[in-house]
XYZ file of C-alpha atoms in Angstrom:
346
model
C -63.009 83.030 34.986
C -62.871 86.067 37.306
C -62.458 85.289 40.993
C -65.457 85.824 43.250
C -65.930 86.042 46.988
C -67.472 82.574 47.110
C -64.202 81.040 45.902
C -62.761 81.817 49.349
C -65.586 80.698 51.605
C -65.491 77.734 53.979
C -67.512 76.461 56.932
C -65.767 76.742 60.299
C -67.203 75.324 63.532
C -67.412 78.180 66.026
C -65.641 76.173 68.725
C -62.434 76.179 66.627
C -62.098 79.973 66.914
C -59.401 80.410 69.556
C -60.581 82.733 72.333
C -57.341 82.620 74.322
C -53.686 82.006 73.436
C -51.925 78.715 74.046
C -50.346 78.352 77.516
C -46.959 79.237 76.029
C -46.173 81.053 72.798
C -44.441 78.104 71.127
C -47.063 75.585 72.300
C -49.230 76.079 69.208
C -49.539 73.468 66.501
C -47.990 73.923 63.065
C -49.519 72.717 59.828
C -46.908 72.514 57.099
C -48.187 72.902 53.539
C -45.786 71.808 50.810
C -46.079 70.163 47.397
C -46.553 66.878 49.262
C -49.678 68.286 50.914
C -50.452 69.158 54.547
C -48.638 67.569 57.485
C -49.044 68.036 61.240
C -46.325 69.324 63.571
C -45.691 71.496 66.612
C -44.603 75.115 66.277
C -41.699 74.372 68.603
C -40.332 72.149 65.810
C -40.133 75.007 63.289
C -36.323 74.952 63.184
C -36.270 71.501 61.578
C -37.851 72.983 58.439
C -35.283 75.785 58.104
C -31.678 75.767 56.900
C -28.614 77.820 57.859
C -28.669 81.007 55.818
C -32.457 81.126 55.479
C -33.843 84.564 56.348
C -36.898 85.124 58.531
C -38.414 88.607 58.176
C -40.567 89.797 61.100
C -42.934 92.748 61.502
C -41.881 94.692 64.621
C -44.934 96.953 64.803
C -46.416 97.468 68.264
C -50.151 97.237 68.935
C -51.558 100.365 70.556
C -54.597 100.610 72.845
C -56.636 101.889 69.962
C -60.222 101.396 71.203
C -61.922 104.216 73.108
C -65.351 104.394 74.727
C -67.087 107.679 75.448
C -69.931 110.097 74.845
C -70.773 113.066 72.669
C -71.590 116.401 74.249
C -75.264 115.482 73.706
C -74.797 112.416 75.880
C -74.974 109.855 73.080
C -72.613 106.907 73.485
C -69.747 106.414 71.042
C -67.031 103.884 70.379
C -63.909 104.917 68.469
C -61.214 102.742 66.954
C -58.050 104.578 65.972
C -57.082 103.652 62.418
C -53.949 105.771 62.260
C -52.188 108.414 64.337
C -51.588 111.319 61.940
C -49.869 113.822 64.231
C -48.907 114.600 67.800
C -52.534 115.351 68.730
C -54.587 114.007 65.800
C -55.771 110.609 64.602
C -58.084 109.074 62.023
C -60.684 106.858 63.664
C -63.601 104.614 62.902
C -66.647 105.701 64.889
C -69.750 103.918 66.133
C -72.523 106.273 67.191
C -76.307 106.466 66.976
C -75.887 109.518 64.701
C -72.697 110.353 62.771
C -70.913 113.211 64.565
C -70.463 116.410 62.570
C -67.289 118.521 62.396
C -67.003 120.548 65.586
C -68.654 117.876 67.739
C -67.014 117.553 71.150
C -66.316 114.052 72.461
C -65.269 112.733 75.842
C -63.635 109.353 76.389
C -63.214 107.453 79.634
C -64.708 110.433 81.534
C -61.339 112.157 81.172
C -60.098 112.545 77.614
C -61.527 115.295 75.420
C -61.480 115.414 71.621
C -63.049 117.338 68.745
C -64.207 116.047 65.365
C -62.323 118.057 62.720
C -63.666 116.471 59.556
C -64.978 113.306 57.973
C -62.899 111.422 55.410
C -64.994 108.692 53.836
C -65.717 106.134 56.566
C -63.206 107.727 58.946
C -63.195 110.792 61.197
C -60.250 113.056 61.932
C -60.090 113.843 65.658
C -57.970 116.352 67.558
C -57.298 115.363 71.159
C -57.191 118.043 73.822
C -54.227 118.952 75.996
C -50.481 118.804 75.575
C -50.095 115.040 75.927
C -49.428 113.142 72.685
C -51.894 110.690 71.163
C -49.845 107.548 71.847
C -49.531 108.401 75.538
C -53.231 109.273 75.786
C -54.198 105.947 74.233
C -51.929 104.098 76.631
C -53.668 105.861 79.534
C -57.285 105.702 78.371
C -57.574 103.153 75.573
C -58.363 99.470 75.352
C -56.514 96.806 73.414
C -58.385 96.359 70.100
C -59.034 92.622 70.184
C -60.577 91.267 66.959
C -64.389 91.106 66.774
C -64.425 87.282 66.877
C -62.816 87.257 70.353
C -65.707 87.397 72.795
C -64.032 88.550 76.013
C -62.978 92.070 76.964
C -59.283 92.841 76.884
C -57.466 91.850 80.064
C -53.996 91.502 81.538
C -53.265 88.316 79.610
C -54.112 90.018 76.328
C -51.817 92.944 77.095
C -48.931 90.485 77.173
C -49.952 87.925 74.574
C -51.605 90.070 71.873
C -48.177 91.586 71.298
C -45.015 90.058 69.843
C -41.950 89.751 72.072
C -40.004 91.925 69.593
C -42.597 94.701 69.148
C -40.825 98.069 68.839
C -42.694 100.745 66.886
C -46.216 101.716 68.087
C -48.896 102.169 65.477
C -50.748 98.897 64.794
C -54.391 98.366 65.693
C -54.141 94.608 65.163
C -51.314 92.245 65.983
C -49.152 90.650 63.285
C -50.380 87.330 64.621
C -47.883 84.949 63.020
C -45.241 86.531 65.230
C -47.171 85.748 68.410
C -45.845 82.163 68.288
C -42.213 83.186 68.775
C -40.583 83.635 72.168
C -37.087 84.894 72.952
C -35.753 81.370 73.452
C -36.870 80.310 69.972
C -35.331 83.393 68.381
C -32.044 82.597 70.126
C -32.267 78.966 68.994
C -32.771 80.005 65.371
C -29.766 82.313 65.523
C -27.589 79.497 66.942
C -28.616 77.299 64.019
C -27.492 79.920 61.518
C -30.946 81.174 60.534
C -30.887 84.905 59.833
C -33.439 87.256 61.395
C -34.474 90.650 60.051
C -37.195 93.176 60.836
C -39.448 95.616 59.054
C -42.418 97.661 60.247
C -45.952 97.600 58.865
C -48.622 99.225 61.006
C -51.623 96.941 60.667
C -54.772 99.003 60.162
C -58.335 98.363 61.281
C -59.138 97.677 57.633
C -57.671 94.214 58.106
C -61.013 93.259 59.738
C -63.205 94.921 57.121
C -65.195 92.450 55.013
C -64.913 92.380 51.244
C -68.209 93.894 50.081
C -68.055 93.100 46.359
C -68.482 89.704 44.744
C -66.096 90.502 41.879
C -62.692 90.771 43.560
C -61.340 92.981 40.798
C -63.607 95.714 42.174
C -62.275 95.547 45.744
C -60.152 98.446 47.008
C -57.586 97.450 49.619
C -57.023 99.710 52.632
C -53.662 101.476 52.756
C -51.055 100.780 55.434
C -47.734 102.397 56.333
C -44.561 100.321 56.127
C -40.834 100.894 56.559
C -38.025 98.561 55.494
C -34.607 99.367 57.007
C -31.577 99.255 54.682
C -30.083 96.403 56.727
C -33.194 94.302 56.028
C -33.107 95.069 52.313
C -29.445 94.052 52.297
C -30.225 90.829 54.180
C -32.903 89.933 51.631
C -30.510 90.626 48.764
C -27.811 88.500 50.386
C -30.122 85.573 51.071
C -31.494 85.566 47.529
C -28.029 85.846 45.988
C -26.841 82.866 48.060
C -29.876 80.761 47.171
C -31.377 80.794 50.661
C -35.095 81.061 51.358
C -36.716 84.353 52.321
C -39.412 83.464 54.870
C -42.063 86.082 55.656
C -43.349 85.839 59.226
C -46.925 86.868 58.600
C -48.950 88.257 55.733
C -48.032 91.794 56.809
C -44.309 91.112 56.348
C -45.073 89.528 52.982
C -47.126 92.508 51.798
C -44.410 94.953 52.823
C -41.674 92.958 51.081
C -43.660 92.474 47.893
C -44.726 96.133 47.874
C -41.115 97.269 48.184
C -40.154 94.988 45.302
C -42.142 97.063 42.843
C -39.685 99.226 40.911
C -36.901 98.300 43.280
C -33.134 98.290 42.913
C -30.867 95.642 41.392
C -31.740 93.098 44.082
C -35.446 93.855 43.749
C -36.169 95.488 47.100
C -36.284 99.178 48.035
C -35.428 100.238 51.545
C -37.385 103.052 53.168
C -40.929 104.000 54.095
C -44.038 103.909 51.975
C -47.738 103.160 51.783
C -49.120 99.906 50.460
C -52.600 98.998 49.283
C -51.340 95.883 47.512
C -54.188 93.382 47.080
C -52.738 89.927 46.458
C -55.021 87.347 44.838
C -54.349 84.156 42.849
C -52.386 84.981 39.727
C -50.040 87.379 41.541
C -46.349 86.742 40.755
C -44.312 86.825 43.964
C -40.922 88.477 43.606
C -39.326 88.238 47.059
C -40.898 85.713 49.433
C -40.268 81.960 49.171
C -42.059 80.694 52.279
C -44.739 82.067 54.597
C -45.528 81.545 58.277
C -49.098 82.557 58.995
C -52.187 81.797 61.062
C -55.499 80.503 59.730
C -57.651 83.277 58.290
C -61.321 84.178 58.136
C -63.544 82.980 55.288
C -63.820 85.456 52.404
C -60.974 87.576 53.813
C -58.244 89.298 51.849
C -55.695 87.422 53.975
C -57.097 84.060 52.869
C -56.935 85.287 49.275
C -53.256 86.154 49.769
C -52.523 82.674 51.126
C -54.382 81.112 48.191
C -52.258 83.180 45.807
C -49.114 81.880 47.509
C -50.000 78.194 47.717
C -52.807 77.739 45.197
C -56.560 77.734 45.807
C -57.002 73.964 45.799
C -53.996 73.351 48.048
C -55.323 75.867 50.579
C -58.809 74.344 50.469
C -57.294 70.938 51.162
C -55.141 72.303 53.990
C -58.042 74.137 55.666
C -60.286 71.070 55.424
C -57.476 69.050 57.003
C -57.030 71.640 59.768
C -60.744 71.596 60.589
C -60.826 67.798 60.650
C -57.768 67.740 62.939
C -59.267 70.396 65.249
C -56.649 73.094 64.750
C -57.346 76.402 66.490
C -58.177 79.290 64.128
C -57.521 83.035 63.813
C -55.443 85.438 65.920
C -54.887 83.272 69.019
C -54.902 80.060 67.009
C -52.353 77.730 65.451
C -49.932 78.405 62.606
C -49.035 77.269 59.110
C -45.691 77.064 57.328
C -46.374 77.338 53.603
C -44.025 76.753 50.706
C -44.628 78.884 47.639
C -46.066 76.493 45.069
C -44.597 76.397 41.553
C -46.701 77.946 38.829
């Protein structure tokens, strides 16, 4: 039977959607999902489920202040969300406006930043920003942190610190790789002392991560494309861990997608280093080549991220785990609690 959108729906009480992070990064709860079923823990206890030689792979992308508010030359209000910076002075953006702006339309953001619409590309607009200052610096000066639509408050000082991983390095994401938000520097140091290996890659999370699936037949869904880069040292660490029989643990669905995308047509150890684009859409039936375990948050109903998790652990196991999490009052989505999932045997 083909998979449909309804296979990945569930009812979530609105009060379980976390609006703010836990008081401390490692203070979240951790639901472990293994062959034995779900069990309840604290994220601070993660180390007890890892072994010396296991490899954790993190996404070190940095969230940019990608949301801009402004007006067209006609005076009409607009809201722009940068999807991707394409050059020193250009970016592809999603745009909300009463009337779609045409090429040549002049825009002004934050009463200070000028831009021009160059062209439309599907649902996105290519903008050129005025002046000599680069896009990343302009966004830092004039933009707002792009909190997900299910977070009701405006971005504030707490979000600037907590909607960013402690190891974020490379700017370009418009959404946080949220599984990494649970780690602080002390936990990373603890894992190293215990012999757990740490490695990093970069995948710039795009605004498409919040786009709903609009087709009932999942085979017809087209995944948005995202840029990723896997350093040679990370590819070598993955090869070494697999050769020694240690687990490769993806910290977040973005790390998993990058690793599995790089495995396609890879070298002898099954992973290509270097940069690329991925539109890999992982649904049940996918055969994982690299990742053995996954650390992730709880995901929205009918989302591609929930479909990925169901592919990793099995649809029924994930349904059971989510029902358990709701009954036990876990906190959901970006600022919520975490899961540690073992890849289930096929």
